[in-house]
Tab-separated table of C-alpha atoms and ligand atoms in Angstrom:
chain	number	residue	atom	x	y	z
T	275	MET	CA	0.068	-0.028	-0.305
T	276	GLU	CA	1.040	3.498	-0.967
T	277	THR	CA	0.512	6.710	0.636
T	278	VAL	CA	0.043	9.811	-0.643
T	279	SER	CA	-0.063	13.271	0.440
T	280	LEU	CA	-0.894	15.381	-2.472
T	281	PRO	CA	0.969	18.902	-1.676
T	282	HIS	CA	-1.880	20.855	-0.713
T	283	LEU	CA	-4.049	18.916	0.828
T	284	PRO	CA	-2.311	18.037	3.765
T	285	ASP	CA	-5.215	16.811	5.774
T	286	TYR	CA	-6.325	14.096	3.445
T	287	PRO	CA	-3.879	11.719	2.817
T	288	LEU	CA	-5.202	9.117	0.371
T	289	HIS	CA	-4.508	5.579	1.316
T	290	ILE	CA	-4.181	3.583	-2.127
T	291	CYS	CA	-3.613	0.093	-3.026
T	292	LEU	CA	-3.095	-1.498	-6.780
T	293	PHE	CA	-3.897	-5.367	-6.946
T	294	LYS	CA	-3.758	-7.349	-10.011
T	295	ASP	CA	-5.485	-10.582	-10.370
T	296	VAL	CA	-8.830	-10.189	-8.020
T	297	ASN	CA	-10.604	-13.105	-7.294
T	298	ASN	CA	-13.443	-11.783	-5.704
T	299	ALA	CA	-14.724	-8.542	-7.753
T	300	PRO	CA	-18.882	-9.827	-7.156
T	301	PHE	CA	-18.115	-9.407	-3.670
T	302	LEU	CA	-17.007	-6.110	-3.038
T	303	ARG	CA	-19.121	-4.437	-5.426
T	304	GLN	CA	-22.100	-6.221	-3.209
T	305	GLN	CA	-20.368	-4.760	-0.437
T	306	LEU	CA	-20.962	-1.099	-1.869
T	307	LEU	CA	-24.608	-1.729	-3.778
T	308	GLU	CA	-25.297	-2.559	0.171
T	309	GLY	CA	-23.176	0.502	1.536
T	310	ASN	CA	-21.415	-1.477	4.213
T	311	THR	CA	-20.018	1.296	6.285
T	312	ASP	CA	-16.269	-0.888	6.922
T	313	PHE	CA	-16.234	-0.303	2.788
T	314	GLU	CA	-16.328	3.467	2.439
T	315	TYR	CA	-13.449	3.274	-0.659
T	316	ALA	CA	-13.484	4.456	-4.071
T	317	PHE	CA	-12.624	0.794	-6.092
T	318	LEU	CA	-11.872	1.763	-9.379
T	319	ASP	CA	-11.295	-0.735	-12.423
T	320	ALA	CA	-7.610	-0.347	-13.007
T	321	SER	CA	-8.223	-2.024	-16.507
T	322	ILE	CA	-9.518	1.275	-17.063
T	323	LEU	CA	-6.611	3.768	-15.738
T	324	LEU	CA	-3.972	5.432	-18.003
T	325	SER	CA	-1.185	6.218	-15.548
T	326	ARG	CA	-0.998	7.201	-11.667
T	327	ASN	CA	-1.001	11.194	-12.093
T	328	GLN	CA	-4.943	10.689	-13.694
T	329	VAL	CA	-5.874	8.644	-10.439
T	330	LEU	CA	-4.085	11.498	-8.447
T	331	ALA	CA	-5.571	14.165	-10.147
T	332	ALA	CA	-9.457	12.661	-9.823
T	333	CYS	CA	-8.960	12.479	-6.087
T	334	PHE	CA	-7.191	16.214	-6.123
T	335	ARG	CA	-11.035	17.476	-7.583
T	336	ALA	CA	-12.809	15.253	-5.591
T	337	ILE	CA	-11.443	15.806	-2.522
T	338	ASN	CA	-11.931	19.924	-3.820
T	339	ASP	CA	-15.215	19.707	-4.668
T	340	LEU	CA	-16.039	18.169	-1.153
T	341	LEU	CA	-13.703	21.235	0.233
T	342	GLN	CA	-16.117	23.593	-1.828
T	343	ASP	CA	-19.411	21.572	-1.059
T	344	ARG	CA	-20.160	20.748	-4.288
T	345	LEU	CA	-19.934	16.799	-4.433
T	346	LYS	CA	-22.333	15.717	-7.312
T	347	SER	CA	-22.446	12.326	-5.414
T	348	ARG	CA	-22.738	10.880	-2.239
T	349	ASN	CA	-19.188	11.097	-0.979
T	350	VAL	CA	-15.520	11.987	-1.663
T	351	HIS	CA	-14.957	8.231	-2.647
T	352	SER	CA	-17.797	7.978	-4.772
T	353	GLU	CA	-16.986	11.334	-6.085
T	354	ILE	CA	-13.265	10.179	-7.156
T	355	VAL	CA	-15.182	7.385	-9.053
T	356	PHE	CA	-17.071	10.147	-10.925
T	357	SER	CA	-13.726	12.357	-11.345
T	358	LEU	CA	-12.497	10.017	-13.336
T	359	SER	CA	-15.008	10.651	-15.980
T	360	PRO	CA	-15.017	12.970	-19.275
T	361	ASN	CA	-18.033	13.552	-18.863
T	362	ASN	CA	-21.213	14.323	-16.507
T	363	ASN	CA	-22.910	11.029	-16.286
T	364	ILE	CA	-22.680	10.040	-12.899
T	365	SER	CA	-24.303	6.114	-13.382
T	366	GLU	CA	-22.461	6.072	-16.292
T	367	SER	CA	-19.079	6.894	-14.699
T	368	PHE	CA	-19.958	3.871	-11.981
T	369	ARG	CA	-20.703	1.299	-14.752
T	370	ARG	CA	-17.513	2.360	-16.867
T	371	PHE	CA	-14.585	3.199	-13.788
T	372	GLY	CA	-16.364	1.581	-10.462
T	373	VAL	CA	-15.286	-2.090	-9.225
T	374	ALA	CA	-17.645	-4.196	-11.893
T	375	GLU	CA	-18.754	-8.291	-11.431
T	376	THR	CA	-15.934	-8.745	-13.985
T	377	SER	CA	-13.333	-6.476	-13.018
T	378	ARG	CA	-10.019	-8.509	-12.170
T	379	HIS	CA	-7.534	-5.187	-11.519
T	380	ILE	CA	-8.736	-2.881	-8.808
T	381	LEU	CA	-7.770	-0.020	-7.316
T	382	ALA	CA	-8.698	1.269	-3.622
T	383	VAL	CA	-8.406	4.308	-2.765
T	384	LYS	CA	-9.219	5.742	1.148
T	385	VAL	CA	-9.151	9.273	1.593
T	386	GLY	CA	-8.451	9.989	5.460
T	387	GLY	CA	-8.187	7.083	8.320
T	388	VAL	CA	-5.060	5.355	9.864
T	389	GLN	CA	-2.886	3.574	7.285
T	390	SER	CA	-2.561	0.317	8.911
T	391	GLN	CA	-5.654	-0.327	9.933
T	392	ILE	CA	-6.638	0.331	5.851
T	393	GLU	CA	-3.962	-2.333	4.821
T	394	GLN	CA	-4.959	-4.144	6.958
T	395	HIS	CA	-8.760	-4.348	5.718
T	396	LEU	CA	-7.757	-3.991	2.340
T	397	LYS	CA	-5.071	-7.131	2.620
T	398	GLY	CA	-8.105	-9.319	3.924
T	399	SER	CA	-11.374	-8.110	1.785
T	400	VAL	CA	-9.818	-7.943	-1.606
T	401	GLU	CA	-8.514	-11.352	-3.398
T	402	GLY	CA	-5.549	-10.618	-5.145
T	403	ASN	CA	-1.906	-9.675	-5.596
T	404	LEU	CA	-0.871	-6.212	-4.544
T	405	VAL	CA	0.940	-4.688	-7.185
T	406	PRO	CA	2.827	-0.926	-7.136
T	407	LEU	CA	1.487	2.242	-7.753
T	408	THR	CA	3.275	2.788	-10.897
T	409	ASP	CA	2.589	3.604	-14.617
T	410	GLU	CA	4.037	0.252	-15.324
T	411	GLN	CA	1.681	-1.710	-14.229
T	412	PHE	CA	-1.218	0.551	-15.302
T	413	ALA	CA	0.138	0.054	-18.893
T	414	GLU	CA	0.320	-3.905	-18.200
T	415	LEU	CA	-3.424	-3.363	-16.159
T	416	ARG	CA	-4.776	-1.708	-18.922
T	417	ASP	CA	-7.851	-2.579	-21.753
T	418	GLU	CA	-6.557	0.016	-24.725
T	419	SER	CA	-9.311	-0.636	-26.290
T	420	ARG	CA	-12.091	0.470	-23.614
T	421	LEU	CA	-9.713	3.588	-22.508
T	422	ARG	CA	-9.459	3.990	-26.612
T	423	LYS	CA	-13.695	4.637	-26.355
T	424	VAL	CA	-14.657	6.244	-23.227
T	425	TYR	CA	-11.980	8.932	-23.391
T	426	LYS	CA	-12.065	9.165	-27.485
T	427	ILE	CA	-8.806	8.936	-27.834
T	428	GLY	CA	-6.701	7.446	-30.199
T	429	ALA	CA	-3.719	6.654	-28.698
T	430	THR	CA	-2.778	5.207	-25.235
T	431	GLY	CA	0.380	6.346	-23.719
T	432	ASN	CA	2.100	9.030	-21.999
T	433	GLU	CA	0.784	11.108	-25.108
T	434	ALA	CA	-2.430	10.988	-24.113
T	435	GLU	CA	-1.831	11.867	-20.443
T	436	ALA	CA	-2.698	16.026	-20.944
T	437	PHE	CA	-5.793	15.138	-22.798
T	438	VAL	CA	-7.037	13.175	-20.343
T	439	ILE	CA	-6.642	14.907	-17.149
T	440	GLY	CA	-7.629	18.251	-18.849
T	441	SER	CA	-10.674	16.946	-20.094
T	442	MET	CA	-11.289	15.659	-16.355
T	443	ALA	CA	-10.940	18.788	-15.061
T	444	LEU	CA	-13.144	20.696	-17.724
T	445	LYS	CA	-15.682	18.317	-16.736
T	446	GLY	CA	-19.102	20.100	-15.412
T	447	SER	CA	-17.980	23.351	-17.081
S	144	MET	CA	12.024	47.918	-15.643
S	145	ALA	CA	9.587	47.613	-12.966
S	146	GLN	CA	10.198	46.588	-9.183
S	147	PRO	CA	9.698	42.924	-8.851
S	148	PRO	CA	6.256	42.858	-7.281
S	149	PRO	CA	6.404	42.168	-3.692
S	150	GLN	CA	5.397	38.791	-2.029
S	151	GLN	CA	1.793	38.586	-1.443
S	152	PRO	CA	0.178	37.327	1.713
S	153	LEU	CA	-0.795	34.203	1.172
S	154	ARG	CA	-4.252	34.575	2.219
S	155	THR	CA	-4.788	36.010	-1.353
S	156	LEU	CA	-4.846	32.765	-2.304
S	157	PRO	CA	-8.123	30.750	-3.199
S	158	PRO	CA	-8.491	27.850	-1.575
S	159	PRO	CA	-7.397	25.193	-1.105
S	160	PHE	CA	-4.276	26.796	-1.650
S	161	ASN	CA	-4.954	29.194	1.441
S	162	THR	CA	-4.101	26.670	3.950
S	163	SER	CA	-0.878	24.966	1.893
S	164	ALA	CA	2.180	24.377	3.231
S	165	GLU	CA	3.595	24.505	0.135
S	166	SER	CA	5.493	27.285	-1.513
S	167	PHE	CA	4.675	30.012	-3.884
S	168	GLU	CA	7.116	31.519	-5.854
S	169	LEU	CA	4.973	35.178	-6.875
S	170	ILE	CA	6.753	34.927	-10.202
S	171	ALA	CA	4.226	37.633	-12.451
S	172	GLN	CA	1.719	39.638	-11.466
S	173	GLY	CA	-0.603	41.096	-14.568
S	174	ALA	CA	-3.128	43.184	-14.839
S	175	GLU	CA	-5.428	40.254	-14.379
S	176	SER	CA	-3.598	37.603	-12.867
S	177	LEU	CA	-1.232	36.549	-10.813
S	178	LEU	CA	1.054	33.822	-11.545
S	179	TYR	CA	2.892	31.469	-9.284
S	180	ARG	CA	5.549	28.206	-9.106
S	181	THR	CA	4.107	25.719	-6.758
S	182	THR	CA	4.033	22.249	-6.344
S	183	PHE	CA	0.862	20.127	-7.527
S	184	LEU	CA	0.567	16.377	-7.648
S	185	SER	CA	3.590	15.762	-6.045
S	186	PRO	CA	6.162	17.169	-4.355
S	187	ALA	CA	8.538	17.090	-7.293
S	188	GLN	CA	6.208	18.204	-9.893
S	189	PRO	CA	6.939	22.084	-10.314
S	190	ALA	CA	3.375	23.346	-11.614
S	191	ALA	CA	2.281	26.896	-12.379
S	192	LEU	CA	-0.729	28.191	-11.041
S	193	LYS	CA	-2.700	30.941	-12.270
S	194	VAL	CA	-5.147	33.172	-9.997
S	195	ARG	CA	-7.464	35.494	-10.745
S	196	PRO	CA	-8.228	37.952	-7.955
S	197	GLN	CA	-11.459	39.378	-7.271
S	198	LYS	CA	-11.630	42.369	-8.520
S	199	THR	CA	-13.916	44.488	-5.692
S	200	TRP	CA	-14.453	47.481	-8.214
S	201	ARG	CA	-16.465	45.358	-10.414
S	202	HIS	CA	-20.377	44.266	-9.761
S	203	PRO	CA	-19.495	40.133	-7.906
S	204	THR	CA	-21.778	38.840	-9.773
S	205	LEU	CA	-20.369	40.114	-13.275
S	206	ASP	CA	-16.517	39.779	-11.671
S	207	LYS	CA	-17.888	36.193	-11.459
S	208	ARG	CA	-18.757	35.244	-14.536
S	209	LEU	CA	-15.553	36.955	-16.158
S	210	THR	CA	-13.627	35.510	-14.881
S	211	ARG	CA	-14.888	31.500	-14.638
S	212	GLN	CA	-14.950	33.108	-18.686
S	213	ARG	CA	-11.525	33.766	-18.724
S	214	VAL	CA	-10.157	30.449	-16.710
S	215	LEU	CA	-12.742	28.347	-18.846
S	216	ALA	CA	-11.767	30.054	-22.188
S	217	GLU	CA	-7.980	29.009	-21.266
S	218	ALA	CA	-7.996	25.757	-19.894
S	219	ARG	CA	-10.375	24.796	-22.948
S	220	VAL	CA	-8.136	25.440	-25.315
S	221	LEU	CA	-5.206	23.797	-23.784
S	222	VAL	CA	-6.922	20.835	-23.558
S	223	LYS	CA	-8.143	21.145	-26.835
S	224	LEU	CA	-4.184	21.220	-28.210
S	225	SER	CA	-3.054	18.328	-25.916
S	226	GLY	CA	-5.410	16.309	-27.641
S	227	GLU	CA	-3.820	17.366	-31.073
S	228	GLY	CA	-3.550	14.015	-32.983
S	229	ILE	CA	-4.812	12.047	-30.379
S	230	VAL	CA	-8.258	12.776	-30.465
S	231	ALA	CA	-10.551	10.142	-32.418
S	232	GLY	CA	-12.756	11.420	-35.099
S	233	GLY	CA	-16.070	12.301	-33.503
S	234	GLY	CA	-14.975	12.522	-30.199
S	235	GLY	CA	-17.225	14.832	-27.645
S	236	ARG	CA	-14.642	18.024	-28.102
S	237	LYS	CA	-15.017	18.947	-31.351
S	238	VAL	CA	-11.943	18.294	-33.327
S	239	LYS	CA	-12.059	18.450	-37.156
S	240	ASP	CA	-10.832	15.838	-39.190
S	241	PRO	CA	-6.937	16.031	-38.991
S	242	LYS	CA	-6.541	15.091	-42.515
S	243	LYS	CA	-8.163	18.823	-43.449
S	244	LYS	CA	-5.870	20.599	-41.286
S	245	ASN	CA	-3.422	19.410	-43.315
S	246	ASP	CA	-5.009	20.668	-46.966
S	247	GLY	CA	-2.164	23.244	-47.715
S	248	GLY	CA	0.190	21.023	-47.319
S	249	GLY	CA	2.157	23.200	-45.314
S	250	ASP	CA	5.965	21.495	-44.220
S	251	ASN	CA	4.485	21.358	-40.305
S	252	GLY	CA	5.341	17.874	-38.931
S	253	GLY	CA	2.407	16.884	-38.804
S	254	VAL	CA	-0.746	16.907	-36.681
S	255	GLY	CA	0.248	16.601	-32.926
S	256	ALA	CA	3.408	18.511	-33.410
S	257	LEU	CA	1.714	21.493	-31.257
S	258	ARG	CA	0.678	18.822	-28.336
S	259	GLY	CA	3.921	18.705	-26.310
S	260	LEU	CA	4.349	23.089	-27.433
S	261	VAL	CA	1.656	24.230	-24.898
S	262	PRO	CA	1.579	23.335	-20.905
S	263	ALA	CA	-0.610	20.700	-20.257
S	264	VAL	CA	-4.183	21.609	-17.642
S	265	LEU	CA	-3.878	19.895	-14.556
S	266	ALA	CA	-6.716	21.453	-12.572
S	267	LEU	CA	-8.587	24.046	-12.256
S	268	ASP	CA	-11.589	25.718	-10.279
S	269	TRP	CA	-13.992	28.068	-12.389
S	270	GLU	CA	-15.858	29.041	-9.707
S	271	ARG	CA	-12.439	29.916	-7.624
S	272	GLY	CA	-10.788	31.730	-10.216
S	273	TRP	CA	-7.823	29.346	-10.358
S	274	LEU	CA	-6.073	27.048	-13.167
S	275	VAL	CA	-2.916	24.592	-12.371
S	276	THR	CA	-0.708	24.173	-15.706
S	277	GLU	CA	2.645	22.423	-15.801
S	278	TRP	CA	5.407	24.086	-15.063
S	279	ILE	CA	7.440	25.371	-18.250
S	280	ASP	CA	11.145	25.283	-17.504
S	281	GLY	CA	13.567	27.510	-19.040
S	282	VAL	CA	12.914	31.588	-19.596
S	283	THR	CA	10.477	33.866	-21.599
S	284	VAL	CA	11.891	34.024	-25.224
S	285	LYS	CA	11.608	37.776	-24.292
S	286	LEU	CA	14.689	37.452	-21.762
S	287	GLY	CA	16.313	34.671	-24.191
S	288	ILE	CA	17.164	37.144	-26.652
S	289	TYR	CA	17.307	40.014	-24.012
S	290	GLN	CA	20.593	37.844	-22.267
S	291	ARG	CA	21.606	36.515	-26.057
S	292	ASP	CA	24.981	36.173	-26.753
S	293	LEU	CA	25.484	38.998	-28.723
S	294	ALA	CA	28.648	37.334	-30.366
S	295	ALA	CA	27.108	34.632	-31.505
S	296	ASP	CA	25.937	33.684	-35.530
S	297	GLU	CA	22.556	35.478	-35.968
S	298	GLY	CA	21.872	32.132	-37.804
S	299	VAL	CA	20.907	31.105	-33.820
S	300	LEU	CA	18.700	34.141	-33.950
S	301	ARG	CA	17.214	33.612	-37.070
S	302	GLY	CA	16.613	29.909	-36.241
S	303	LEU	CA	14.920	30.989	-32.934
S	304	LEU	CA	12.313	33.339	-35.139
S	305	GLY	CA	11.849	30.530	-37.374
S	306	ARG	CA	10.913	28.298	-34.524
S	307	ILE	CA	8.435	31.132	-33.248
S	308	GLY	CA	6.880	31.207	-37.083
S	309	ARG	CA	6.326	27.157	-37.097
S	310	VAL	CA	5.097	27.075	-33.695
S	311	VAL	CA	2.382	30.054	-34.808
S	312	GLY	CA	1.712	28.712	-37.563
S	313	LEU	CA	0.655	25.059	-35.828
S	314	LEU	CA	-1.489	26.685	-33.801
S	315	HIS	CA	-3.645	28.441	-36.381
S	316	LEU	CA	-3.616	24.902	-38.591
S	317	ALA	CA	-5.670	23.912	-35.331
S	318	GLY	CA	-8.363	26.007	-35.230
S	319	VAL	CA	-6.766	28.466	-32.330
S	320	VAL	CA	-5.548	32.360	-32.444
S	321	HIS	CA	-3.743	33.263	-29.378
S	322	GLY	CA	-5.087	36.675	-28.804
S	323	ASP	CA	-1.824	37.799	-27.424
S	324	LEU	CA	1.141	36.529	-29.079
S	325	THR	CA	3.735	38.201	-27.089
S	326	THR	CA	7.815	37.454	-26.650
S	327	SER	CA	6.596	37.115	-22.871
S	328	ASN	CA	3.667	34.198	-23.518
S	329	MET	CA	6.083	31.853	-25.269
S	330	MET	CA	8.638	30.197	-23.156
S	331	LEU	CA	11.956	28.944	-24.775
S	332	ARG	CA	12.489	25.406	-22.610
S	333	PRO	CA	15.571	24.038	-23.610
S	334	THR	CA	15.377	20.540	-25.381
S	335	ARG	CA	16.146	17.419	-23.261
S	336	THR	CA	16.122	13.663	-24.051
S	337	PRO	CA	15.319	12.173	-21.100
S	338	GLY	CA	17.297	9.681	-19.701
S	339	THR	CA	20.813	11.040	-21.136
S	340	ASN	CA	23.661	12.320	-19.117
S	341	ALA	CA	22.561	16.010	-19.862
S	342	ASP	CA	19.540	15.751	-18.979
S	343	ALA	CA	20.586	14.483	-15.516
S	344	MET	CA	22.995	17.002	-15.207
S	345	ALA	CA	20.431	19.366	-15.757
S	346	ARG	CA	18.325	18.319	-13.266
S	347	ALA	CA	20.784	18.050	-10.642
S	348	GLU	CA	21.656	21.466	-11.278
S	349	GLU	CA	17.632	22.699	-11.097
S	350	GLU	CA	17.900	20.909	-7.636
S	351	ARG	CA	20.714	22.783	-6.356
S	352	GLY	CA	19.129	26.185	-7.592
S	353	GLU	CA	21.485	26.572	-10.425
S	354	VAL	CA	19.077	27.255	-13.233
S	355	GLU	CA	21.111	28.638	-15.706
S	356	VAL	CA	20.870	31.104	-18.601
S	357	GLU	CA	23.138	31.027	-21.245
S	358	GLY	CA	23.744	32.848	-24.357
S	359	GLY	CA	22.135	30.299	-26.308
S	360	LEU	CA	19.178	30.397	-28.137
S	361	GLU	CA	18.565	27.052	-28.523
S	362	GLY	CA	14.934	24.764	-27.863
S	363	ASP	CA	11.368	24.626	-28.267
S	364	ILE	CA	9.169	27.235	-27.648
S	365	VAL	CA	6.351	26.456	-25.590
S	366	LEU	CA	3.247	28.915	-25.815
S	367	ILE	CA	1.694	29.981	-22.775
S	368	ASP	CA	-0.807	32.620	-21.581
S	369	PHE	CA	-3.985	31.506	-23.375
S	370	GLY	CA	-6.908	33.838	-21.482
S	371	LEU	CA	-7.155	35.851	-24.610
S	372	ALA	CA	-7.033	32.509	-27.195
S	373	THR	CA	-10.307	31.752	-29.163
S	374	GLN	CA	-11.031	28.743	-31.926
S	375	SER	CA	-10.946	30.422	-35.400
S	376	VAL	CA	-9.494	29.575	-38.903
S	377	SER	CA	-10.621	33.108	-40.318
S	378	ASP	CA	-8.128	34.767	-42.303
S	379	GLU	CA	-8.337	37.781	-40.333
S	380	ASP	CA	-7.942	36.356	-36.953
S	381	ARG	CA	-4.995	34.992	-37.917
S	382	ALA	CA	-3.414	38.250	-39.586
S	383	VAL	CA	-4.336	40.133	-36.234
S	384	ASP	CA	-2.610	37.663	-34.421
S	385	LEU	CA	0.180	37.665	-36.705
S	386	TYR	CA	0.119	41.740	-36.226
S	387	VAL	CA	-0.178	41.619	-32.821
S	388	LEU	CA	3.206	39.989	-32.327
S	389	GLU	CA	4.869	41.779	-35.298
S	390	ARG	CA	4.208	44.939	-33.028
S	391	ALA	CA	4.874	43.695	-30.154
S	392	PHE	CA	8.264	42.099	-31.096
S	393	GLY	CA	9.202	45.576	-32.461
S	394	SER	CA	8.576	47.518	-29.436
S	395	THR	CA	10.300	44.514	-27.125
S	396	HIS	CA	13.189	43.782	-28.972
S	397	PRO	CA	14.049	46.856	-31.734
S	398	LYS	CA	17.331	45.553	-32.035
S	399	GLU	CA	16.075	42.615	-33.531
S	400	GLU	CA	13.091	44.116	-35.625
S	401	GLY	CA	14.236	43.681	-38.607
S	402	GLN	CA	14.511	39.922	-38.635
S	403	PHE	CA	10.660	39.387	-38.010
S	404	ASP	CA	10.669	38.602	-41.304
S	405	GLU	CA	12.201	34.907	-40.493
S	406	VAL	CA	9.118	34.519	-38.368
S	407	LEU	CA	6.569	35.003	-41.192
S	408	LYS	CA	8.511	33.112	-43.790
S	409	ALA	CA	8.683	30.257	-41.161
S	410	TYR	CA	4.764	30.930	-40.519
S	411	GLY	CA	3.786	30.731	-44.198
S	412	GLU	CA	6.260	27.828	-44.946
S	413	SER	CA	4.065	25.331	-41.548
S	414	MET	CA	0.999	26.763	-42.547
S	415	GLY	CA	1.239	25.826	-46.324
S	416	LYS	CA	-1.111	27.134	-49.206
S	417	PRO	CA	-3.661	28.908	-46.130
S	418	GLY	CA	-0.512	30.685	-44.991
S	419	LYS	CA	-0.055	32.636	-48.380
S	420	VAL	CA	-3.563	33.762	-47.658
S	421	VAL	CA	-2.771	35.147	-44.060
S	422	LEU	CA	0.216	36.893	-45.050
S	423	ARG	CA	-1.313	38.829	-47.520
S	424	ARG	CA	-4.149	39.758	-45.242
S	425	LEU	CA	-1.144	41.308	-42.696
S	426	GLU	CA	-0.524	43.507	-45.319
S	427	ASP	CA	-4.152	44.963	-45.191
S	428	VAL	CA	-3.847	44.980	-41.341
S	429	ARG	CA	-0.767	46.595	-41.568
S	430	MET	CA	-2.202	49.226	-43.414
S	431	ARG	CA	-5.231	49.514	-41.341
S	432	GLY	CA	-2.778	50.227	-37.911
S	433	ARG	CA	-0.956	52.726	-39.637
S	434	LYS	CA	-3.999	54.459	-41.178
S	435	LYS	CA	-5.565	54.151	-37.444
S	436	SER	CA	-2.118	55.314	-36.128
S	437	MET	CA	-2.648	58.473	-38.293
S	438	LEU	CA	-6.095	59.245	-37.322
S	439	GLY	CA	-4.305	59.075	-33.817
Y	237	ATP	N1	3.501	26.859	-16.934
Y	237	ATP	C1	4.457	28.119	-17.116
Y	237	ATP	N2	5.558	27.809	-16.682
Y	237	ATP	C2	6.553	28.527	-16.601
Y	237	ATP	N3	6.496	29.810	-16.378
Y	237	ATP	C3	5.234	30.051	-16.714
Y	237	ATP	C4	4.197	29.372	-16.805
Y	237	ATP	N4	3.143	29.855	-17.796
Y	237	ATP	C5	3.435	31.137	-17.009
Y	237	ATP	N5	4.502	31.444	-16.843
Y	237	ATP	C6	5.276	32.521	-16.457
Y	237	ATP	O1	4.574	33.815	-15.348
Y	237	ATP	C7	4.191	34.820	-16.975
Y	237	ATP	C8	2.726	35.163	-16.668
Y	237	ATP	O2	1.942	34.366	-17.098
Y	237	ATP	P1	0.795	34.484	-18.593
Y	237	ATP	O3	1.322	35.165	-18.907
Y	237	ATP	O4	-0.066	33.262	-18.447
Y	237	ATP	O5	-0.111	35.685	-17.107
Y	237	ATP	P2	-0.614	36.944	-17.637
Y	237	ATP	O6	-0.044	37.589	-18.904
Y	237	ATP	O7	-0.673	37.538	-16.474
Y	237	ATP	O8	-1.879	36.452	-18.077
Y	237	ATP	P3	-2.999	37.401	-18.715
Y	237	ATP	O9	-2.512	38.360	-19.584
Y	237	ATP	O10	-3.951	36.068	-18.506
Y	237	ATP	O11	-3.978	38.265	-17.352
Y	237	ATP	C9	4.862	34.400	-18.284
Y	237	ATP	O12	5.635	35.659	-18.774
Y	237	ATP	C10	6.061	33.437	-17.698
Y	237	ATP	O13	7.306	33.889	-17.515
Y	238	MG	MG1	1.527	37.243	-20.362
């Protein structure tokens, strides 16, 4: 697990785990659907992620919108999922970027909380292999064609990052 | 030259920056905005924060609307340009058929050549009036020319002017006019091949705070300050864009003014056929400019 402190948001540390080859995505999804309060995480489908910076930019936007009292969804965790989307359709963003029954690789983000407890809980709940949060890993795990379709781009390398992050930042304008 | 503006108290920064423990170095203070060097997604990633503070003398509702428009206009154009050559046809954000952009067959390095030549947008808040973009290393073209090595071959200056013309041509081909082309709104970014020794050394120097400005004018031209940019393909708008640059260049760099043709030549080459029309139009725009200044 990695704990990331975004430069301007020191009070909102991000605890992030990237899991590869997850076996129990349906269970995780079920916890979210039931509103199980032990599972207050942003569970993202990692196959649709481009880069580490993209994830951090989504977290920044969600926390800033929380601080500005203008969340579009239930809480900061669902807002992180929504923040990844280039458009304003909330339920579509959950379908695209959130954990699905068929998700194989999952990124879990928790805003705030005690690192050791979160790590223990995630490792105990997600059946998968923890891998480092690097662009190389994202490149390995992603589904190129889905990524292209969702962001309407023709390339999925480094060269797409600026456009993807920019589109996320402009959403709702 | 004006004195550097005094450091603004941090509480004038909009949230969440007003409670941040990071450093904010005031780089420039314009009529409408403050530009800070700070960090963003990681402490190791420098970023440019452009803040448009409230104008207390304006009606609050109007002020909010204008700020919002300015921040969004700049961000939208930057994002559009960062998608040059990678946005799939028929996408959500309208981008014209890439093939059509090359209609003049200009010598411009192809669609997408502009993508890395504008700062990437990292975040913005149009309600609060701020925009964070990638930090561009180097100096403004203005400073680069001021500090150039006068003993160096004039070809170096001509090379720089050519790169300026080419990048403006690429911008216009991408369907954008800048609206405020000056040599302060262009950066001269040292060309670095990541992973090389030179790159590692330059980075180490930077970390020690030894950012060096040499007499050389090598590097990529990166366009900044898109606060007045608009999406347009009209010859008139393009010609006015060039005219603004020509006038600004002449007054900022009187010694170099005679070589401005180099910019226009490269512009024409990079634009291809449509560039010729714009350059002809530029003559009309100059004429009107002269008449206007004669009338006072
Ligand atoms: N992304 C960047 N990276 C490095 N330096 C920058 C960046 N953006 C701006 N600067 C520096 O800050 C100065 C002012 O920025 P900019 O031109 O965007 O603001 P401005 O002229 O005050 O804006 P506006 O005209 O929209 O009110 C530039 O001349 C340049 O020196
Ligand atoms: Mg400027």
